[in-house]
Amino acid sequence: MPVVNMLEAKSTLSKLVEAVESGAESEIVIARNGKPAARLVPLAQPEKKLRLGLARGKYPPFDYEKFQALDAEVAAMFLGEDK
């Protein structure tokens, strides 16, 4: 937990915020005349909720047999053979 004086904090505020934001520092104390006056800490990030099933019903059902039939076509394209 580094202690930074007010003048240095004013001139390097963006670097201090970046250090706290990235996790390089958990908190930074800003001092005035050598006495702690404020703490710079990261805000708690809201948890991202995982949403499943967003594409349900938007695409046709998967047909395994049609998918497997494409193997020969793809192999022919790679090998430069005519169909």
PDB file of N, CA and C in Angstrom:
ATOM      1  N   MET A   1       0.843  -1.167   0.000  1.00  0.00           N
ATOM      2  CA  MET A   1       0.000   0.000   0.000  1.00  0.00           C
ATOM      3  C   MET A   1       0.893   1.236   0.000  1.00  0.00           C
ATOM      4  N   PRO A   2       1.162   1.761  -1.179  1.00  0.00           N
ATOM      5  CA  PRO A   2       2.020   2.944  -1.247  1.00  0.00           C
ATOM      6  C   PRO A   2       1.287   4.202  -0.780  1.00  0.00           C
ATOM      7  N   VAL A   3       2.062   5.117  -0.220  1.00  0.00           N
ATOM      8  CA  VAL A   3       1.544   6.412   0.197  1.00  0.00           C
ATOM      9  C   VAL A   3       2.100   7.451  -0.769  1.00  0.00           C
ATOM     10  N   VAL A   4       1.208   8.262  -1.330  1.00  0.00           N
ATOM     11  CA  VAL A   4       1.589   9.254  -2.332  1.00  0.00           C
ATOM     12  C   VAL A   4       1.166  10.618  -1.812  1.00  0.00           C
ATOM     13  N   ASN A   5       2.047  11.625  -1.936  1.00  0.00           N
ATOM     14  CA  ASN A   5       1.643  12.950  -1.480  1.00  0.00           C
ATOM     15  C   ASN A   5       0.695  13.589  -2.496  1.00  0.00           C
ATOM     16  N   MET A   6       0.007  14.626  -2.076  1.00  0.00           N
ATOM     17  CA  MET A   6      -1.043  15.254  -2.876  1.00  0.00           C
ATOM     18  C   MET A   6      -0.527  15.778  -4.209  1.00  0.00           C
ATOM     19  N   LEU A   7       0.620  16.440  -4.216  1.00  0.00           N
ATOM     20  CA  LEU A   7       1.160  17.000  -5.451  1.00  0.00           C
ATOM     21  C   LEU A   7       1.478  15.899  -6.456  1.00  0.00           C
ATOM     22  N   GLU A   8       2.091  14.824  -5.980  1.00  0.00           N
ATOM     23  CA  GLU A   8       2.414  13.697  -6.864  1.00  0.00           C
ATOM     24  C   GLU A   8       1.129  13.030  -7.370  1.00  0.00           C
ATOM     25  N   ALA A   9       0.120  12.927  -6.510  1.00  0.00           N
ATOM     26  CA  ALA A   9      -1.149  12.325  -6.915  1.00  0.00           C
ATOM     27  C   ALA A   9      -1.818  13.155  -8.007  1.00  0.00           C
ATOM     28  N   LYS A  10      -1.735  14.488  -7.902  1.00  0.00           N
ATOM     29  CA  LYS A  10      -2.322  15.355  -8.924  1.00  0.00           C
ATOM     30  C   LYS A  10      -1.646  15.154 -10.272  1.00  0.00           C
ATOM     31  N   SER A  11      -0.326  15.045 -10.263  1.00  0.00           N
ATOM     32  CA  SER A  11       0.403  14.959 -11.529  1.00  0.00           C
ATOM     33  C   SER A  11       0.401  13.556 -12.133  1.00  0.00           C
ATOM     34  N   THR A  12       0.157  12.528 -11.331  1.00  0.00           N
ATOM     35  CA  THR A  12       0.186  11.145 -11.853  1.00  0.00           C
ATOM     36  C   THR A  12      -1.122  10.410 -11.584  1.00  0.00           C
ATOM     37  N   LEU A  13      -2.237  11.121 -11.541  1.00  0.00           N
ATOM     38  CA  LEU A  13      -3.517  10.496 -11.202  1.00  0.00           C
ATOM     39  C   LEU A  13      -3.875   9.359 -12.149  1.00  0.00           C
ATOM     40  N   SER A  14      -3.689   9.552 -13.453  1.00  0.00           N
ATOM     41  CA  SER A  14      -4.073   8.494 -14.397  1.00  0.00           C
ATOM     42  C   SER A  14      -3.246   7.227 -14.177  1.00  0.00           C
ATOM     43  N   LYS A  15      -1.970   7.373 -13.851  1.00  0.00           N
ATOM     44  CA  LYS A  15      -1.133   6.197 -13.580  1.00  0.00           C
ATOM     45  C   LYS A  15      -1.562   5.508 -12.297  1.00  0.00           C
ATOM     46  N   LEU A  16      -1.936   6.290 -11.293  1.00  0.00           N
ATOM     47  CA  LEU A  16      -2.380   5.711 -10.029  1.00  0.00           C
ATOM     48  C   LEU A  16      -3.691   4.946 -10.220  1.00  0.00           C
ATOM     49  N   VAL A  17      -4.616   5.522 -10.968  1.00  0.00           N
ATOM     50  CA  VAL A  17      -5.890   4.857 -11.231  1.00  0.00           C
ATOM     51  C   VAL A  17      -5.655   3.577 -12.026  1.00  0.00           C
ATOM     52  N   GLU A  18      -4.766   3.637 -12.997  1.00  0.00           N
ATOM     53  CA  GLU A  18      -4.458   2.438 -13.791  1.00  0.00           C
ATOM     54  C   GLU A  18      -3.865   1.339 -12.920  1.00  0.00           C
ATOM     55  N   ALA A  19      -2.995   1.699 -11.974  1.00  0.00           N
ATOM     56  CA  ALA A  19      -2.381   0.707 -11.088  1.00  0.00           C
ATOM     57  C   ALA A  19      -3.434   0.028 -10.219  1.00  0.00           C
ATOM     58  N   VAL A  20      -4.387   0.786  -9.735  1.00  0.00           N
ATOM     59  CA  VAL A  20      -5.446   0.214  -8.906  1.00  0.00           C
ATOM     60  C   VAL A  20      -6.401  -0.611  -9.761  1.00  0.00           C
ATOM     61  N   GLU A  21      -6.730  -0.098 -10.936  1.00  0.00           N
ATOM     62  CA  GLU A  21      -7.652  -0.778 -11.841  1.00  0.00           C
ATOM     63  C   GLU A  21      -7.113  -2.124 -12.303  1.00  0.00           C
ATOM     64  N   SER A  22      -5.817  -2.171 -12.615  1.00  0.00           N
ATOM     65  CA  SER A  22      -5.217  -3.407 -13.133  1.00  0.00           C
ATOM     66  C   SER A  22      -4.940  -4.431 -12.043  1.00  0.00           C
ATOM     67  N   GLY A  23      -4.976  -4.000 -10.790  1.00  0.00           N
ATOM     68  CA  GLY A  23      -4.695  -4.920  -9.696  1.00  0.00           C
ATOM     69  C   GLY A  23      -3.248  -4.909  -9.260  1.00  0.00           C
ATOM     70  N   ALA A  24      -2.420  -4.063  -9.876  1.00  0.00           N
ATOM     71  CA  ALA A  24      -1.019  -3.969  -9.467  1.00  0.00           C
ATOM     72  C   ALA A  24      -0.920  -3.470  -8.019  1.00  0.00           C
ATOM     73  N   GLU A  25      -1.850  -2.608  -7.616  1.00  0.00           N
ATOM     74  CA  GLU A  25      -1.944  -2.127  -6.237  1.00  0.00           C
ATOM     75  C   GLU A  25      -3.371  -2.347  -5.760  1.00  0.00           C
ATOM     76  N   SER A  26      -3.530  -2.841  -4.540  1.00  0.00           N
ATOM     77  CA  SER A  26      -4.879  -3.042  -4.017  1.00  0.00           C
ATOM     78  C   SER A  26      -5.491  -1.724  -3.568  1.00  0.00           C
ATOM     79  N   GLU A  27      -4.666  -0.821  -3.077  1.00  0.00           N
ATOM     80  CA  GLU A  27      -5.113   0.516  -2.710  1.00  0.00           C
ATOM     81  C   GLU A  27      -3.916   1.451  -2.637  1.00  0.00           C
ATOM     82  N   ILE A  28      -4.173   2.736  -2.822  1.00  0.00           N
ATOM     83  CA  ILE A  28      -3.127   3.753  -2.735  1.00  0.00           C
ATOM     84  C   ILE A  28      -3.633   4.823  -1.782  1.00  0.00           C
ATOM     85  N   VAL A  29      -2.794   5.188  -0.810  1.00  0.00           N
ATOM     86  CA  VAL A  29      -3.159   6.212   0.164  1.00  0.00           C
ATOM     87  C   VAL A  29      -2.599   7.546  -0.313  1.00  0.00           C
ATOM     88  N   ILE A  30      -3.454   8.560  -0.326  1.00  0.00           N
ATOM     89  CA  ILE A  30      -3.036   9.903  -0.710  1.00  0.00           C
ATOM     90  C   ILE A  30      -2.907  10.713   0.568  1.00  0.00           C
ATOM     91  N   ALA A  31      -1.727  11.326   0.750  1.00  0.00           N
ATOM     92  CA  ALA A  31      -1.442  12.057   1.986  1.00  0.00           C
ATOM     93  C   ALA A  31      -1.329  13.554   1.730  1.00  0.00           C
ATOM     94  N   ARG A  32      -1.717  14.307   2.734  1.00  0.00           N
ATOM     95  CA  ARG A  32      -1.547  15.762   2.689  1.00  0.00           C
ATOM     96  C   ARG A  32      -0.675  16.125   3.879  1.00  0.00           C
ATOM     97  N   ASN A  33       0.453  16.759   3.592  1.00  0.00           N
ATOM     98  CA  ASN A  33       1.425  17.124   4.629  1.00  0.00           C
ATOM     99  C   ASN A  33       1.869  15.910   5.442  1.00  0.00           C
ATOM    100  N   GLY A  34       2.015  14.773   4.765  1.00  0.00           N
ATOM    101  CA  GLY A  34       2.507  13.566   5.418  1.00  0.00           C
ATOM    102  C   GLY A  34       1.455  12.789   6.182  1.00  0.00           C
ATOM    103  N   LYS A  35       0.216  13.277   6.239  1.00  0.00           N
ATOM    104  CA  LYS A  35      -0.850  12.589   6.969  1.00  0.00           C
ATOM    105  C   LYS A  35      -1.847  11.999   5.963  1.00  0.00           C
ATOM    106  N   PRO A  36      -2.207  10.738   6.135  1.00  0.00           N
ATOM    107  CA  PRO A  36      -3.162  10.119   5.205  1.00  0.00           C
ATOM    108  C   PRO A  36      -4.467  10.909   5.148  1.00  0.00           C
ATOM    109  N   ALA A  37      -4.927  11.184   3.913  1.00  0.00           N
ATOM    110  CA  ALA A  37      -6.148  11.964   3.735  1.00  0.00           C
ATOM    111  C   ALA A  37      -7.208  11.195   2.955  1.00  0.00           C
ATOM    112  N   ALA A  38      -6.801  10.305   2.050  1.00  0.00           N
ATOM    113  CA  ALA A  38      -7.766   9.583   1.219  1.00  0.00           C
ATOM    114  C   ALA A  38      -7.169   8.265   0.765  1.00  0.00           C
ATOM    115  N   ARG A  39      -8.071   7.360   0.372  1.00  0.00           N
ATOM    116  CA  ARG A  39      -7.649   6.079  -0.185  1.00  0.00           C
ATOM    117  C   ARG A  39      -8.188   5.957  -1.591  1.00  0.00           C
ATOM    118  N   LEU A  40      -7.359   5.471  -2.488  1.00  0.00           N
ATOM    119  CA  LEU A  40      -7.771   5.197  -3.864  1.00  0.00           C
ATOM    120  C   LEU A  40      -7.885   3.683  -3.986  1.00  0.00           C
ATOM    121  N   VAL A  41      -9.126   3.188  -4.183  1.00  0.00           N
ATOM    122  CA  VAL A  41      -9.380   1.749  -4.264  1.00  0.00           C
ATOM    123  C   VAL A  41     -10.238   1.470  -5.490  1.00  0.00           C
ATOM    124  N   PRO A  42     -10.154   0.267  -6.052  1.00  0.00           N
ATOM    125  CA  PRO A  42     -10.992  -0.050  -7.220  1.00  0.00           C
ATOM    126  C   PRO A  42     -12.448  -0.252  -6.808  1.00  0.00           C
ATOM    127  N   LEU A  43     -13.357   0.067  -7.709  1.00  0.00           N
ATOM    128  CA  LEU A  43     -14.772  -0.201  -7.481  1.00  0.00           C
ATOM    129  C   LEU A  43     -15.035  -1.681  -7.683  1.00  0.00           C
ATOM    130  N   ALA A  44     -15.975  -2.206  -6.963  1.00  0.00           N
ATOM    131  CA  ALA A  44     -16.349  -3.613  -7.140  1.00  0.00           C
ATOM    132  C   ALA A  44     -17.056  -3.756  -8.479  1.00  0.00           C
ATOM    133  N   GLN A  45     -16.624  -4.711  -9.276  1.00  0.00           N
ATOM    134  CA  GLN A  45     -17.226  -4.961 -10.583  1.00  0.00           C
ATOM    135  C   GLN A  45     -18.436  -5.881 -10.413  1.00  0.00           C
ATOM    136  N   PRO A  46     -19.563  -5.554 -11.044  1.00  0.00           N
ATOM    137  CA  PRO A  46     -20.729  -6.453 -10.951  1.00  0.00           C
ATOM    138  C   PRO A  46     -20.429  -7.775 -11.655  1.00  0.00           C
ATOM    139  N   GLU A  47     -20.958  -8.849 -11.095  1.00  0.00           N
ATOM    140  CA  GLU A  47     -20.739 -10.164 -11.701  1.00  0.00           C
ATOM    141  C   GLU A  47     -21.518 -10.261 -13.000  1.00  0.00           C
ATOM    142  N   LYS A  48     -20.886 -10.841 -14.008  1.00  0.00           N
ATOM    143  CA  LYS A  48     -21.558 -11.044 -15.284  1.00  0.00           C
ATOM    144  C   LYS A  48     -22.352 -12.334 -15.195  1.00  0.00           C
ATOM    145  N   LYS A  49     -23.622 -12.244 -15.540  1.00  0.00           N
ATOM    146  CA  LYS A  49     -24.465 -13.427 -15.505  1.00  0.00           C
ATOM    147  C   LYS A  49     -24.401 -14.127 -16.849  1.00  0.00           C
ATOM    148  N   LEU A  50     -24.269 -15.426 -16.819  1.00  0.00           N
ATOM    149  CA  LEU A  50     -24.214 -16.244 -18.019  1.00  0.00           C
ATOM    150  C   LEU A  50     -25.638 -16.514 -18.479  1.00  0.00           C
ATOM    151  N   ARG A  51     -25.943 -16.121 -19.701  1.00  0.00           N
ATOM    152  CA  ARG A  51     -27.287 -16.310 -20.236  1.00  0.00           C
ATOM    153  C   ARG A  51     -27.248 -17.394 -21.301  1.00  0.00           C
ATOM    154  N   LEU A  52     -27.847 -18.512 -20.994  1.00  0.00           N
ATOM    155  CA  LEU A  52     -27.883 -19.632 -21.918  1.00  0.00           C
ATOM    156  C   LEU A  52     -29.178 -19.620 -22.719  1.00  0.00           C
ATOM    157  N   GLY A  53     -29.127 -20.161 -23.917  1.00  0.00           N
ATOM    158  CA  GLY A  53     -30.323 -20.331 -24.721  1.00  0.00           C
ATOM    159  C   GLY A  53     -30.751 -19.093 -25.484  1.00  0.00           C
ATOM    160  N   LEU A  54     -29.856 -18.149 -25.696  1.00  0.00           N
ATOM    161  CA  LEU A  54     -30.235 -16.926 -26.404  1.00  0.00           C
ATOM    162  C   LEU A  54     -30.572 -17.176 -27.867  1.00  0.00           C
ATOM    163  N   ALA A  55     -30.001 -18.202 -28.475  1.00  0.00           N
ATOM    164  CA  ALA A  55     -30.226 -18.467 -29.895  1.00  0.00           C
ATOM    165  C   ALA A  55     -31.249 -19.573 -30.123  1.00  0.00           C
ATOM    166  N   ARG A  56     -31.926 -19.989 -29.076  1.00  0.00           N
ATOM    167  CA  ARG A  56     -32.892 -21.085 -29.204  1.00  0.00           C
ATOM    168  C   ARG A  56     -33.985 -20.706 -30.201  1.00  0.00           C
ATOM    169  N   GLY A  57     -34.206 -21.579 -31.186  1.00  0.00           N
ATOM    170  CA  GLY A  57     -35.255 -21.371 -32.169  1.00  0.00           C
ATOM    171  C   GLY A  57     -34.853 -20.492 -33.342  1.00  0.00           C
ATOM    172  N   LYS A  58     -33.644 -19.946 -33.341  1.00  0.00           N
ATOM    173  CA  LYS A  58     -33.214 -19.064 -34.421  1.00  0.00           C
ATOM    174  C   LYS A  58     -32.539 -19.824 -35.563  1.00  0.00           C
ATOM    175  N   TYR A  59     -32.117 -21.042 -35.314  1.00  0.00           N
ATOM    176  CA  TYR A  59     -31.406 -21.821 -36.317  1.00  0.00           C
ATOM    177  C   TYR A  59     -32.083 -23.188 -36.461  1.00  0.00           C
ATOM    178  N   PRO A  60     -31.969 -23.789 -37.657  1.00  0.00           N
ATOM    179  CA  PRO A  60     -32.584 -25.117 -37.820  1.00  0.00           C
ATOM    180  C   PRO A  60     -31.844 -26.141 -36.958  1.00  0.00           C
ATOM    181  N   PRO A  61     -32.506 -27.216 -36.605  1.00  0.00           N
ATOM    182  CA  PRO A  61     -31.853 -28.240 -35.786  1.00  0.00           C
ATOM    183  C   PRO A  61     -30.650 -28.848 -36.506  1.00  0.00           C
ATOM    184  N   PHE A  62     -29.684 -29.273 -35.750  1.00  0.00           N
ATOM    185  CA  PHE A  62     -28.460 -29.855 -36.299  1.00  0.00           C
ATOM    186  C   PHE A  62     -28.760 -31.243 -36.855  1.00  0.00           C
ATOM    187  N   ASP A  63     -28.359 -31.477 -38.112  1.00  0.00           N
ATOM    188  CA  ASP A  63     -28.547 -32.784 -38.758  1.00  0.00           C
ATOM    189  C   ASP A  63     -27.173 -33.419 -38.933  1.00  0.00           C
ATOM    190  N   TYR A  64     -26.887 -34.415 -38.112  1.00  0.00           N
ATOM    191  CA  TYR A  64     -25.572 -35.048 -38.117  1.00  0.00           C
ATOM    192  C   TYR A  64     -25.260 -35.707 -39.456  1.00  0.00           C
ATOM    193  N   GLU A  65     -26.228 -36.335 -40.091  1.00  0.00           N
ATOM    194  CA  GLU A  65     -25.996 -37.023 -41.362  1.00  0.00           C
ATOM    195  C   GLU A  65     -25.608 -36.034 -42.461  1.00  0.00           C
ATOM    196  N   LYS A  66     -26.269 -34.893 -42.547  1.00  0.00           N
ATOM    197  CA  LYS A  66     -25.916 -33.876 -43.539  1.00  0.00           C
ATOM    198  C   LYS A  66     -24.520 -33.324 -43.265  1.00  0.00           C
ATOM    199  N   PHE A  67     -24.219 -33.165 -41.983  1.00  0.00           N
ATOM    200  CA  PHE A  67     -22.901 -32.657 -41.609  1.00  0.00           C
ATOM    201  C   PHE A  67     -21.804 -33.620 -42.044  1.00  0.00           C
ATOM    202  N   GLN A  68     -21.991 -34.908 -41.814  1.00  0.00           N
ATOM    203  CA  GLN A  68     -21.007 -35.915 -42.192  1.00  0.00           C
ATOM    204  C   GLN A  68     -20.873 -36.004 -43.709  1.00  0.00           C
ATOM    205  N   ALA A  69     -21.953 -35.768 -44.462  1.00  0.00           N
ATOM    206  CA  ALA A  69     -21.916 -35.854 -45.921  1.00  0.00           C
ATOM    207  C   ALA A  69     -21.027 -34.759 -46.511  1.00  0.00           C
ATOM    208  N   LEU A  70     -20.803 -33.697 -45.791  1.00  0.00           N
ATOM    209  CA  LEU A  70     -19.960 -32.614 -46.286  1.00  0.00           C
ATOM    210  C   LEU A  70     -18.469 -32.961 -46.278  1.00  0.00           C
ATOM    211  N   ASP A  71     -18.085 -34.005 -45.552  1.00  0.00           N
ATOM    212  CA  ASP A  71     -16.671 -34.373 -45.465  1.00  0.00           C
ATOM    213  C   ASP A  71     -16.055 -34.640 -46.839  1.00  0.00           C
ATOM    214  N   ALA A  72     -16.750 -35.362 -47.665  1.00  0.00           N
ATOM    215  CA  ALA A  72     -16.226 -35.690 -48.992  1.00  0.00           C
ATOM    216  C   ALA A  72     -16.088 -34.421 -49.828  1.00  0.00           C
ATOM    217  N   GLU A  73     -17.043 -33.526 -49.734  1.00  0.00           N
ATOM    218  CA  GLU A  73     -17.004 -32.274 -50.492  1.00  0.00           C
ATOM    219  C   GLU A  73     -15.824 -31.393 -50.045  1.00  0.00           C
ATOM    220  N   VAL A  74     -15.595 -31.314 -48.759  1.00  0.00           N
ATOM    221  CA  VAL A  74     -14.484 -30.508 -48.239  1.00  0.00           C
ATOM    222  C   VAL A  74     -13.147 -31.131 -48.630  1.00  0.00           C
ATOM    223  N   ALA A  75     -13.045 -32.453 -48.549  1.00  0.00           N
ATOM    224  CA  ALA A  75     -11.812 -33.136 -48.940  1.00  0.00           C
ATOM    225  C   ALA A  75     -11.516 -32.890 -50.413  1.00  0.00           C
ATOM    226  N   ALA A  76     -12.524 -32.903 -51.255  1.00  0.00           N
ATOM    227  CA  ALA A  76     -12.338 -32.661 -52.686  1.00  0.00           C
ATOM    228  C   ALA A  76     -11.841 -31.239 -52.927  1.00  0.00           C
ATOM    229  N   MET A  77     -12.346 -30.272 -52.161  1.00  0.00           N
ATOM    230  CA  MET A  77     -11.886 -28.895 -52.328  1.00  0.00           C
ATOM    231  C   MET A  77     -10.408 -28.756 -51.940  1.00  0.00           C
ATOM    232  N   PHE A  78      -9.983 -29.438 -50.905  1.00  0.00           N
ATOM    233  CA  PHE A  78      -8.589 -29.371 -50.475  1.00  0.00           C
ATOM    234  C   PHE A  78      -7.662 -30.048 -51.462  1.00  0.00           C
ATOM    235  N   LEU A  79      -8.115 -31.142 -52.032  1.00  0.00           N
ATOM    236  CA  LEU A  79      -7.276 -31.910 -52.931  1.00  0.00           C
ATOM    237  C   LEU A  79      -7.370 -31.424 -54.371  1.00  0.00           C
ATOM    238  N   GLY A  80      -8.278 -30.494 -54.643  1.00  0.00           N
ATOM    239  CA  GLY A  80      -8.414 -29.937 -55.983  1.00  0.00           C
ATOM    240  C   GLY A  80      -9.092 -30.859 -56.956  1.00  0.00           C
ATOM    241  N   GLU A  81      -9.858 -31.785 -56.454  1.00  0.00           N
ATOM    242  CA  GLU A  81     -10.573 -32.727 -57.317  1.00  0.00           C
ATOM    243  C   GLU A  81     -11.923 -32.165 -57.709  1.00  0.00           C
ATOM    244  N   ASP A  82     -12.397 -32.567 -58.863  1.00  0.00           N
ATOM    245  CA  ASP A  82     -13.743 -32.186 -59.297  1.00  0.00           C
ATOM    246  C   ASP A  82     -14.756 -33.077 -58.617  1.00  0.00           C
ATOM    247  N   LYS A  83     -15.960 -32.551 -58.470  1.00  0.00           N
ATOM    248  CA  LYS A  83     -17.027 -33.342 -57.839  1.00  0.00           C
ATOM    249  C   LYS A  83     -17.527 -34.411 -58.762  1.00  0.00           C
TER     250      LYS A  83
END
